[in-house]
Short mmCIF file of C-alpha atoms and ligand atoms in Angstrom, two decimals:
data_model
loop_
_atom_site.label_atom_id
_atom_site.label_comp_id
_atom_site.label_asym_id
_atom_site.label_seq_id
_atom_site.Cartn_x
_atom_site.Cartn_y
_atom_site.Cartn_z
CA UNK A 1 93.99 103.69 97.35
CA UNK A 2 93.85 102.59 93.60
CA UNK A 3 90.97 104.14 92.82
CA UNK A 4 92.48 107.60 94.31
CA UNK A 5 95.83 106.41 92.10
CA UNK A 6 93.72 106.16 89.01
CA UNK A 7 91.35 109.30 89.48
CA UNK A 8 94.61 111.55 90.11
CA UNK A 9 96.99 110.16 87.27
CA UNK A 10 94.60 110.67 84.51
CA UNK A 11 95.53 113.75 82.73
CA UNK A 12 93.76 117.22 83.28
CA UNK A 13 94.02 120.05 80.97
CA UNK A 14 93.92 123.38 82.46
CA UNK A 15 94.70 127.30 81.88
CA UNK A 16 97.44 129.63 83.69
CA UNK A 17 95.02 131.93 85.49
CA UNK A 18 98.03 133.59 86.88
CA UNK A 19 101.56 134.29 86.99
CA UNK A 20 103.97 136.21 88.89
CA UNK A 21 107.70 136.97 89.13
CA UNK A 22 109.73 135.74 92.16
CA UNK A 23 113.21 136.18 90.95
CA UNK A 24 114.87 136.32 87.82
CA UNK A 25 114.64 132.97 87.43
CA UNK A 26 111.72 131.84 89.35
CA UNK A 27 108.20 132.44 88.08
CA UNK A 28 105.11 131.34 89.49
CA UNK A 29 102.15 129.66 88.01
CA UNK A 30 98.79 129.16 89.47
CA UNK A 31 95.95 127.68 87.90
CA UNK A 32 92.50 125.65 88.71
CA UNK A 33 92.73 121.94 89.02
CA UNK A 34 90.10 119.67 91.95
CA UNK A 35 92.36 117.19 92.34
CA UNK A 36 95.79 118.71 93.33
CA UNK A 37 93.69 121.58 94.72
CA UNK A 38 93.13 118.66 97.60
CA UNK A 39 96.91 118.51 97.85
CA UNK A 40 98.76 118.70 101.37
CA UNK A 41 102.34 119.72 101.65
CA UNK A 42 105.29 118.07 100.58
CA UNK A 43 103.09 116.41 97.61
CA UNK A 44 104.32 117.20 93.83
CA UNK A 45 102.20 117.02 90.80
CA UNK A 46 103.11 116.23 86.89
CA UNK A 47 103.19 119.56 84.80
CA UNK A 48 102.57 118.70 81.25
CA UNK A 49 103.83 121.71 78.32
CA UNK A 50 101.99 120.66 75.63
CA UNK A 51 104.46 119.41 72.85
CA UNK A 52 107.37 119.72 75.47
CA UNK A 53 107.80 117.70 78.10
CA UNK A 54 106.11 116.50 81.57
CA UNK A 55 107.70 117.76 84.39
CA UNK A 56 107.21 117.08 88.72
CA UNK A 57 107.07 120.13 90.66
CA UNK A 58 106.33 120.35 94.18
CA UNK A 59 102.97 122.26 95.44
CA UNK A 60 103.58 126.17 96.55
CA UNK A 61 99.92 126.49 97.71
CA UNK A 62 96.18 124.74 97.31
CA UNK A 63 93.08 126.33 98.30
CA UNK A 64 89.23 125.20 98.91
CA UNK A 65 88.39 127.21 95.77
CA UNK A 66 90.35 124.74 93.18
CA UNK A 67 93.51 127.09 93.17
CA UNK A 68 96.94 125.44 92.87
CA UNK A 69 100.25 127.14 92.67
CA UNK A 70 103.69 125.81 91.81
CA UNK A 71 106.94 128.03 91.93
CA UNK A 72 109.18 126.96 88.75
CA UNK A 73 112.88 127.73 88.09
CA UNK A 74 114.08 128.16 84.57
CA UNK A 75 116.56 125.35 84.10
CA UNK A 76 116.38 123.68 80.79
CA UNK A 77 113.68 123.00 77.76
CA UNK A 78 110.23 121.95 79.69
CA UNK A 79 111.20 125.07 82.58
CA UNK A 80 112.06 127.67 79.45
CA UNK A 81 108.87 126.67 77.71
CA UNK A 82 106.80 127.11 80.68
CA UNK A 83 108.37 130.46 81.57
CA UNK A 84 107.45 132.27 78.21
CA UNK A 85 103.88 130.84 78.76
CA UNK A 86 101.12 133.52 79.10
CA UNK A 87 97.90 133.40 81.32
CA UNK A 88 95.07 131.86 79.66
CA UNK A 89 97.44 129.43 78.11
CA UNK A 90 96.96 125.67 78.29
CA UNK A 91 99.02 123.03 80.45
CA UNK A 92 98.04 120.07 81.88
CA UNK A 93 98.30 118.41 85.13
CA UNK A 94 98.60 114.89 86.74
CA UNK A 95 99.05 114.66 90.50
CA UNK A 96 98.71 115.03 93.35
CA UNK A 97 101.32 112.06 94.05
CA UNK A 98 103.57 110.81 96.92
CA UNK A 99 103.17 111.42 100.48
CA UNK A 100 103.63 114.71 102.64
CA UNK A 101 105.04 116.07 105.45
CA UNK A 102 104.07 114.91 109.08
CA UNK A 103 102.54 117.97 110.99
CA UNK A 104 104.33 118.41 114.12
CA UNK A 105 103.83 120.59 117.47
CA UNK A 106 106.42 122.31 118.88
CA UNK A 107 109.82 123.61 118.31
CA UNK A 108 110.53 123.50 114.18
CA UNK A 109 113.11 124.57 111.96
CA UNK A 110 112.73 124.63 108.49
CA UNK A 111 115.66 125.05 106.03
CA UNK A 112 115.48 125.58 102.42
CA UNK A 113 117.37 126.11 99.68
CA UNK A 114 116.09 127.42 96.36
CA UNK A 115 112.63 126.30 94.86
CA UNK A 116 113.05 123.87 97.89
CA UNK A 117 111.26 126.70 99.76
CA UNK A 118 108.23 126.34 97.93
CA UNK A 119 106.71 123.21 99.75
CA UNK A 120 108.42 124.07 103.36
CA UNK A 121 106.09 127.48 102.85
CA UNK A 122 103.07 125.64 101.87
CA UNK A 123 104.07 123.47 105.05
CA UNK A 124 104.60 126.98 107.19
CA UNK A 125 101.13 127.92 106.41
CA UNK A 126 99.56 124.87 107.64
CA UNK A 127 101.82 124.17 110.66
CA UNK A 128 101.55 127.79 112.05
CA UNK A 129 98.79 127.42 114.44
CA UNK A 130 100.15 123.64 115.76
CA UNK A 131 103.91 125.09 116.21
CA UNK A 132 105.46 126.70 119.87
CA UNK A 133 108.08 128.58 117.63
CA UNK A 134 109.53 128.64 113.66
CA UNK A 135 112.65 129.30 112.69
CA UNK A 136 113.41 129.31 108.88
CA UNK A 137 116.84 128.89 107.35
CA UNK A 138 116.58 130.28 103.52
CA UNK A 139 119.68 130.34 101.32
CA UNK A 140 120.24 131.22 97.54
CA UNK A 141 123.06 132.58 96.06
CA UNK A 142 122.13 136.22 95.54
CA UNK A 143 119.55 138.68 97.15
CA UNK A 144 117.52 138.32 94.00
CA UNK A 145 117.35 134.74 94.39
CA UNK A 146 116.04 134.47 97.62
CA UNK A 147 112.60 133.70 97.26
CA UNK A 148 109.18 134.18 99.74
CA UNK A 149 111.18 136.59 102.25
CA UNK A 150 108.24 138.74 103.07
CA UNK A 151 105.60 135.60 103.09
CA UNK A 152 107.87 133.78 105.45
CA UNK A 153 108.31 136.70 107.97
CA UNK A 154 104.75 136.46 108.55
CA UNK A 155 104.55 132.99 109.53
CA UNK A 156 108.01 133.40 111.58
CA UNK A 157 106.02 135.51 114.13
CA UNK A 158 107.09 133.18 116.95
CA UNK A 159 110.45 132.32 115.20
CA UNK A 160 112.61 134.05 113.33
CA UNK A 161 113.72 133.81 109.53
CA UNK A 162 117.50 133.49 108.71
CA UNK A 163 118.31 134.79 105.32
CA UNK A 164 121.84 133.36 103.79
CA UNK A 165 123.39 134.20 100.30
CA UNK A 166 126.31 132.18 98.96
CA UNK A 167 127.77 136.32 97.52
CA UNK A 168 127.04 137.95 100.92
CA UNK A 169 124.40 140.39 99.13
CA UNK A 170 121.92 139.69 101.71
CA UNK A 171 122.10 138.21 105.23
CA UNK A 172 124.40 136.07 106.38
CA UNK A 173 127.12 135.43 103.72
CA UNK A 174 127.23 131.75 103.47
CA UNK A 175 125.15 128.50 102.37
CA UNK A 176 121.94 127.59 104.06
CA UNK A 177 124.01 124.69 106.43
CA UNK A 178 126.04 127.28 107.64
CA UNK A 179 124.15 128.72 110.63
CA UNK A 180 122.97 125.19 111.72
CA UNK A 181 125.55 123.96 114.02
CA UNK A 182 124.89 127.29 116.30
CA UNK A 183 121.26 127.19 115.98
CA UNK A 184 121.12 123.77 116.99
CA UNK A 185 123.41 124.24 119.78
CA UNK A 186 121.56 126.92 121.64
CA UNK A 187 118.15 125.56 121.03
CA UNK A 188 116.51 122.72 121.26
CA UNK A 189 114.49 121.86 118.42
CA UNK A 190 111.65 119.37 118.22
CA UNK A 191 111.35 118.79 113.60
CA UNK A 192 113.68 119.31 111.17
CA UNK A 193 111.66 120.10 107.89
CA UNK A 194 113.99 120.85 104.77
CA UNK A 195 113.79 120.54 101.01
CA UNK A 196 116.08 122.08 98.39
CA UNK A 197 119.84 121.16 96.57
CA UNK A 198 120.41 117.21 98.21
CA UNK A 199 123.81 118.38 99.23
CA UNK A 200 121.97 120.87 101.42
CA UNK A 201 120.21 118.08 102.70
CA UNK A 202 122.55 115.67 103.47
CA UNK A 203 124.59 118.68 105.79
CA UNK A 204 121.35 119.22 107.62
CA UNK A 205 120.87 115.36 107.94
CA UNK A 206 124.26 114.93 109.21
CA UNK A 207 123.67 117.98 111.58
CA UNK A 208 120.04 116.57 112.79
CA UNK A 209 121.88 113.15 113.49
CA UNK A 210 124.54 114.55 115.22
CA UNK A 211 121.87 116.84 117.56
CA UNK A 212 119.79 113.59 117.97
CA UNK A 213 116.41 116.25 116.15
CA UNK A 214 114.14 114.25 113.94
CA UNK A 215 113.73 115.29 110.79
CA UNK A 216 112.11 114.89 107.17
CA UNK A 217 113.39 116.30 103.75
CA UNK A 218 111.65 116.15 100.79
CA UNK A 219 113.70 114.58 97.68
CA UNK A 220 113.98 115.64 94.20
CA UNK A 221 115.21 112.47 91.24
CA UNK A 222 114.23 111.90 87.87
CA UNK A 223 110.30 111.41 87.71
CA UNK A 224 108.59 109.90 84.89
CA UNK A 225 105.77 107.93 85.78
CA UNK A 226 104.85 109.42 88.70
CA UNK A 227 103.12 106.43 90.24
CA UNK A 228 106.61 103.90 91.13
CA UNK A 229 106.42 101.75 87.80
CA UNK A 230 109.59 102.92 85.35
CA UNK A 231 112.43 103.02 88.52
CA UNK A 232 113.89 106.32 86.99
CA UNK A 233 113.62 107.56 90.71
CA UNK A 234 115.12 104.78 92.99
CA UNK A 235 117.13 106.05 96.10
CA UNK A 236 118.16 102.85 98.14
CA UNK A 237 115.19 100.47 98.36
CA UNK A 238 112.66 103.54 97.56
CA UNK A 239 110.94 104.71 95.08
CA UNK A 240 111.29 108.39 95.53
CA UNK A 241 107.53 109.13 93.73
CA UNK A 242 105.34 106.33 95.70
CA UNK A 243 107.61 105.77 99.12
CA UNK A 244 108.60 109.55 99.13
CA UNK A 245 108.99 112.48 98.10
CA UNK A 246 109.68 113.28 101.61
CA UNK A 247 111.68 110.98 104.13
CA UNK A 248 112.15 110.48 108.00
CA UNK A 249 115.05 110.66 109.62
CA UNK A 250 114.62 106.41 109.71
CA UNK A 251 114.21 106.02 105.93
CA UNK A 252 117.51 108.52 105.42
CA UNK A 253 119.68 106.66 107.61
CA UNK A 254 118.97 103.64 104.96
CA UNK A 255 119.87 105.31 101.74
CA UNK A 256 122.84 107.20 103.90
CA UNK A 257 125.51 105.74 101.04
CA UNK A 258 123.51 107.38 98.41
CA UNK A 259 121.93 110.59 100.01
CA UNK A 260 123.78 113.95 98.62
CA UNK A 261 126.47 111.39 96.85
CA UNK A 262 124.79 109.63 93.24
CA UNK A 263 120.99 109.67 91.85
CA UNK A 264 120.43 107.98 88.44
CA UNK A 265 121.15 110.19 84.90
CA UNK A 266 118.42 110.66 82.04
CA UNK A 267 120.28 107.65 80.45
CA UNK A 268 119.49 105.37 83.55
CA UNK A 269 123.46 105.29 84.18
CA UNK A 270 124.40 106.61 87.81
CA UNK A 271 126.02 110.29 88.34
CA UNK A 272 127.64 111.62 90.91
CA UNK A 273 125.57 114.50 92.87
CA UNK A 274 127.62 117.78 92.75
C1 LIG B 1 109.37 115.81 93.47
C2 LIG B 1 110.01 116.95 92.71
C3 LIG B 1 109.59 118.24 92.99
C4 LIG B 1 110.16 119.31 92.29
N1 LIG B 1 109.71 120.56 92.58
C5 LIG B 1 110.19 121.61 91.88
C6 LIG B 1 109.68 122.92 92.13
O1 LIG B 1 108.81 123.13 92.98
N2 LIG B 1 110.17 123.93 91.37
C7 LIG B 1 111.14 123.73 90.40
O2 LIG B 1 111.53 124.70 89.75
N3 LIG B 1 111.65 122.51 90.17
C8 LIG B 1 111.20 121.44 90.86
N4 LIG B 1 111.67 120.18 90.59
C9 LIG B 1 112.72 120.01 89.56
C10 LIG B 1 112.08 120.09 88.16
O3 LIG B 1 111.27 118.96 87.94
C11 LIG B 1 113.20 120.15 87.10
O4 LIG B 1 113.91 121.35 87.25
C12 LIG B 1 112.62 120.06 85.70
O5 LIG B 1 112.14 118.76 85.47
C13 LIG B 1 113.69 120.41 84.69
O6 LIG B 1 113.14 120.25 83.38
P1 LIG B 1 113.77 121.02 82.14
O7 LIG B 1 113.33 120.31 80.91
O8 LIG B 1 113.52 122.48 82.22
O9 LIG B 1 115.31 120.84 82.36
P2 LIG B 1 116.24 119.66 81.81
O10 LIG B 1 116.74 120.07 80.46
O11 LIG B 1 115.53 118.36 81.93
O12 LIG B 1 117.40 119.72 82.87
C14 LIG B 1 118.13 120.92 83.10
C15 LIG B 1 118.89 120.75 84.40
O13 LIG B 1 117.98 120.49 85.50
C16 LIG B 1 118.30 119.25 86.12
N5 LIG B 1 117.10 118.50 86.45
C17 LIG B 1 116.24 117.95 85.56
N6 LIG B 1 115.28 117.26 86.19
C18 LIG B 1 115.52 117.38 87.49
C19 LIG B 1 114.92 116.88 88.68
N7 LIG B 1 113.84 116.07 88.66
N8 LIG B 1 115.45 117.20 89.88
C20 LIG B 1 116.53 117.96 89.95
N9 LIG B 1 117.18 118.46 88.88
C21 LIG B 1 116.68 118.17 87.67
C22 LIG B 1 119.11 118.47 85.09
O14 LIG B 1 120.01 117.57 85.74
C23 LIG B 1 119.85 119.55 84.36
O15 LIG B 1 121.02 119.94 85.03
C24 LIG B 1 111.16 119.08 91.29
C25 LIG B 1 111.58 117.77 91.02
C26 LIG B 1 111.01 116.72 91.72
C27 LIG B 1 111.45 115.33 91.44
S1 LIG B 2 108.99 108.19 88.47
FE1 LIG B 2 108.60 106.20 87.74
S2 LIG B 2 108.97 104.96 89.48
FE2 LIG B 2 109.13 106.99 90.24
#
C-alpha cells in the first residue's frame, strides 16, 4: 500500500494529446500517463499547470493504452490557465488517489450535477454489463451546460436518462433532486451513485434515507496533499482524499451535521456551503 502511495504521488510530466469542447465552460483534456491510466472510477488525480497551481480533478475515462481523460470547468486561476492550454502542451500529474465506487448489480440510479457527471460516466461504462437497468438523473442550469447527453443515452439502454435544467431550456425545468421523490416512489432501486454540487448531494442523501436505497456520493473539499497529511479536506472524522472521495450511505450518516452545510475555506477557517 505504501509503495503504491509513493510510486503514484511522485510527479509525472506529461503533454495534452487532446482536447475537446463540452460546454462553454467545460473543456476536456486527455493525455498519456501509466499510473492514473490504471485508475477505476470515482478516483481523482492532482493536475499540476506549470507555474499555476495543482489542482484534484476526478477521472472522465482510463484506457489499457495509457489514455486518461479529465473533464474541467473554468472556475478560477489554475481552471482558466488550463483552459487556454493547447495540445502538445505540458502539465503534470500525481494520482491516482482515494478510493472508488463499489460496482453493484442490479437496479441503479445515478444522479449528477455538473462536472459531477464526469466520474458517474466513467462509472456507467464499467457498470453497464453488471447492471438489470440505469437510470441517470443529469442537471445543469442551461441546455449548453448539460454535459455527456449523447454518451449517456448509450449506456441508458436498459434505463433511461432524465435531463433537468435549472432555466427550463432543456428537459425537465428544475434541479437534478427534483424528479427523485417520484422516481423513487415507483421504482425500486438497488444503488444510489451521485457526485456533483454537495447540496445536490445531501437532497439525494436525504431522499435515499428516506427510501431506505443505499447509496455512495463522491465528495469534492479543498485538496492539497492528496495523500491525508495537511487536513485541508476533513469532513467529520474523514479525510476526504485517503478515507474518500466517495462515501457509503454508513460513512454519510456520520458527517450528517456537516454534509451540504460547512467544508473548510482556503484560509483553514470554516464556510458555510451555499
Ligand atoms: C476530488 C475532487 C474532484 C474534482 N473533480 C473535478 C472535475 O472532474 N472537474 C472539475 O472541473 N472540477 C473538479 N473539482 C474541483 C476543482 O478541483 C476546482 O474547481 C479547482 O481546484 C478550482 O481551481 P481554480 O484555481 O480554477 O479556482 P479557484 O480560484 O481556486 O476557485 C474558484 C472557485 O472554485 C471553488 N473551488 C476551488 N476549489 C474547489 C474544490 N476543490 N471543490 C469545489 N470547489 C472548489 C472556489 O471555492 C471558488 O469559488 C474536483 C475537486 C475535488 C476535491
Ligand atoms: S488534501 Fe491533504 S489531507 Fe486531504
Amino acid at each position: 500500500m505504501l509503495a503504491y502511495l509513493i510510486v503514484n504521488n511522485q510527479l509525472r510530466t506529461t503533454r495534452i494529446s487532446a482536447i475537446k469542447i463540452e460546454s462553454p465552460t467545460v473543456k476536456t483534456f486527455r493525455f498519456k500517463d501509466e499510473a492514473c491510466a490504471k485508475a477505476e472510477p470515482g478516483q481523482f488525480l492532482m493536475l499540476w499547470i506549470p507555474g499555476v497551481d495543482e489542482i484534484p480533478l476526478s477521472i472522465l475515462d482510463a484506457d489499457a493504452k495509457g489514455n486518461v481523460s479529465v473533464a474541467v470547468k473554468k472556475v478560477g486561476g489554475a481552471t482558466e490557465a488550463l483552459h487556454s492550454k493547447k495540445r502538445g502542451e505540458v502539465i503534470g500529474v500525481r494520482g491516482p488517489f482515494g478510493n472508488c465506487f463499489s460496482i453493484k448489480a442490479g437496479r441503479i440510479l445515478m444522479v449528477g450535477g455538473g462536472t459531477g457527471i464526469a466520474p458517474l460516466l466513467f462509472l456507467a461504462r464499467r457498470i453497464t454489463s453488471e447492471a438489470s437497468s440505469l437510470t441517470f438523473v443529469i442537471g445543469a442550469k442551461r441546455k449548453s451546460e448539460l454535459l455527456f447527453l449523447e454518451e449517456l443515452e448509450r449506456f441508458c439502454n436498459r434505463g433511461s436518462v432524465v435531463a433537468t435544467t435549472e432555466d427550463g431550456s432543456y428537459g425537465l425545468k428544475c434541479l437534478a433532486t427534483a424528479p427523485l421523490e417520484t422516481l423513487l416512489t415507483k421504482k425500486k432501486f438497488d444503488m444510489i451513485y451521485t457526485c456533483g454540487p454537495e447540496l445536490m448531494i445531501r437532497n439525494v442523501f436525504d431522499q435515499a434515507e428516506k427510501h431506505k436505497v443505499p447509496m455512495e456520493a463522491s465528495l469534492e473539499r479543498l485538496m492539497r496533499c492528496a495523500i491525508g497529511l495537511c487536513g485541508s479536506c476533513i469532513i467529520g472524522k474523514f479525510r476526504v482524499c485517503r478515507d474518500g472521495p466517495v462515501f457509503n450511505s454508513r460513512q454519510l450518516r456520520e458527517v450528517k451535521s456537516e454534509l451540504g452545510i460547512s467544508k473548510l475555506g482556503f484560509d483553514g477557517n470554516r464556510i458555510p456551503i451555499e
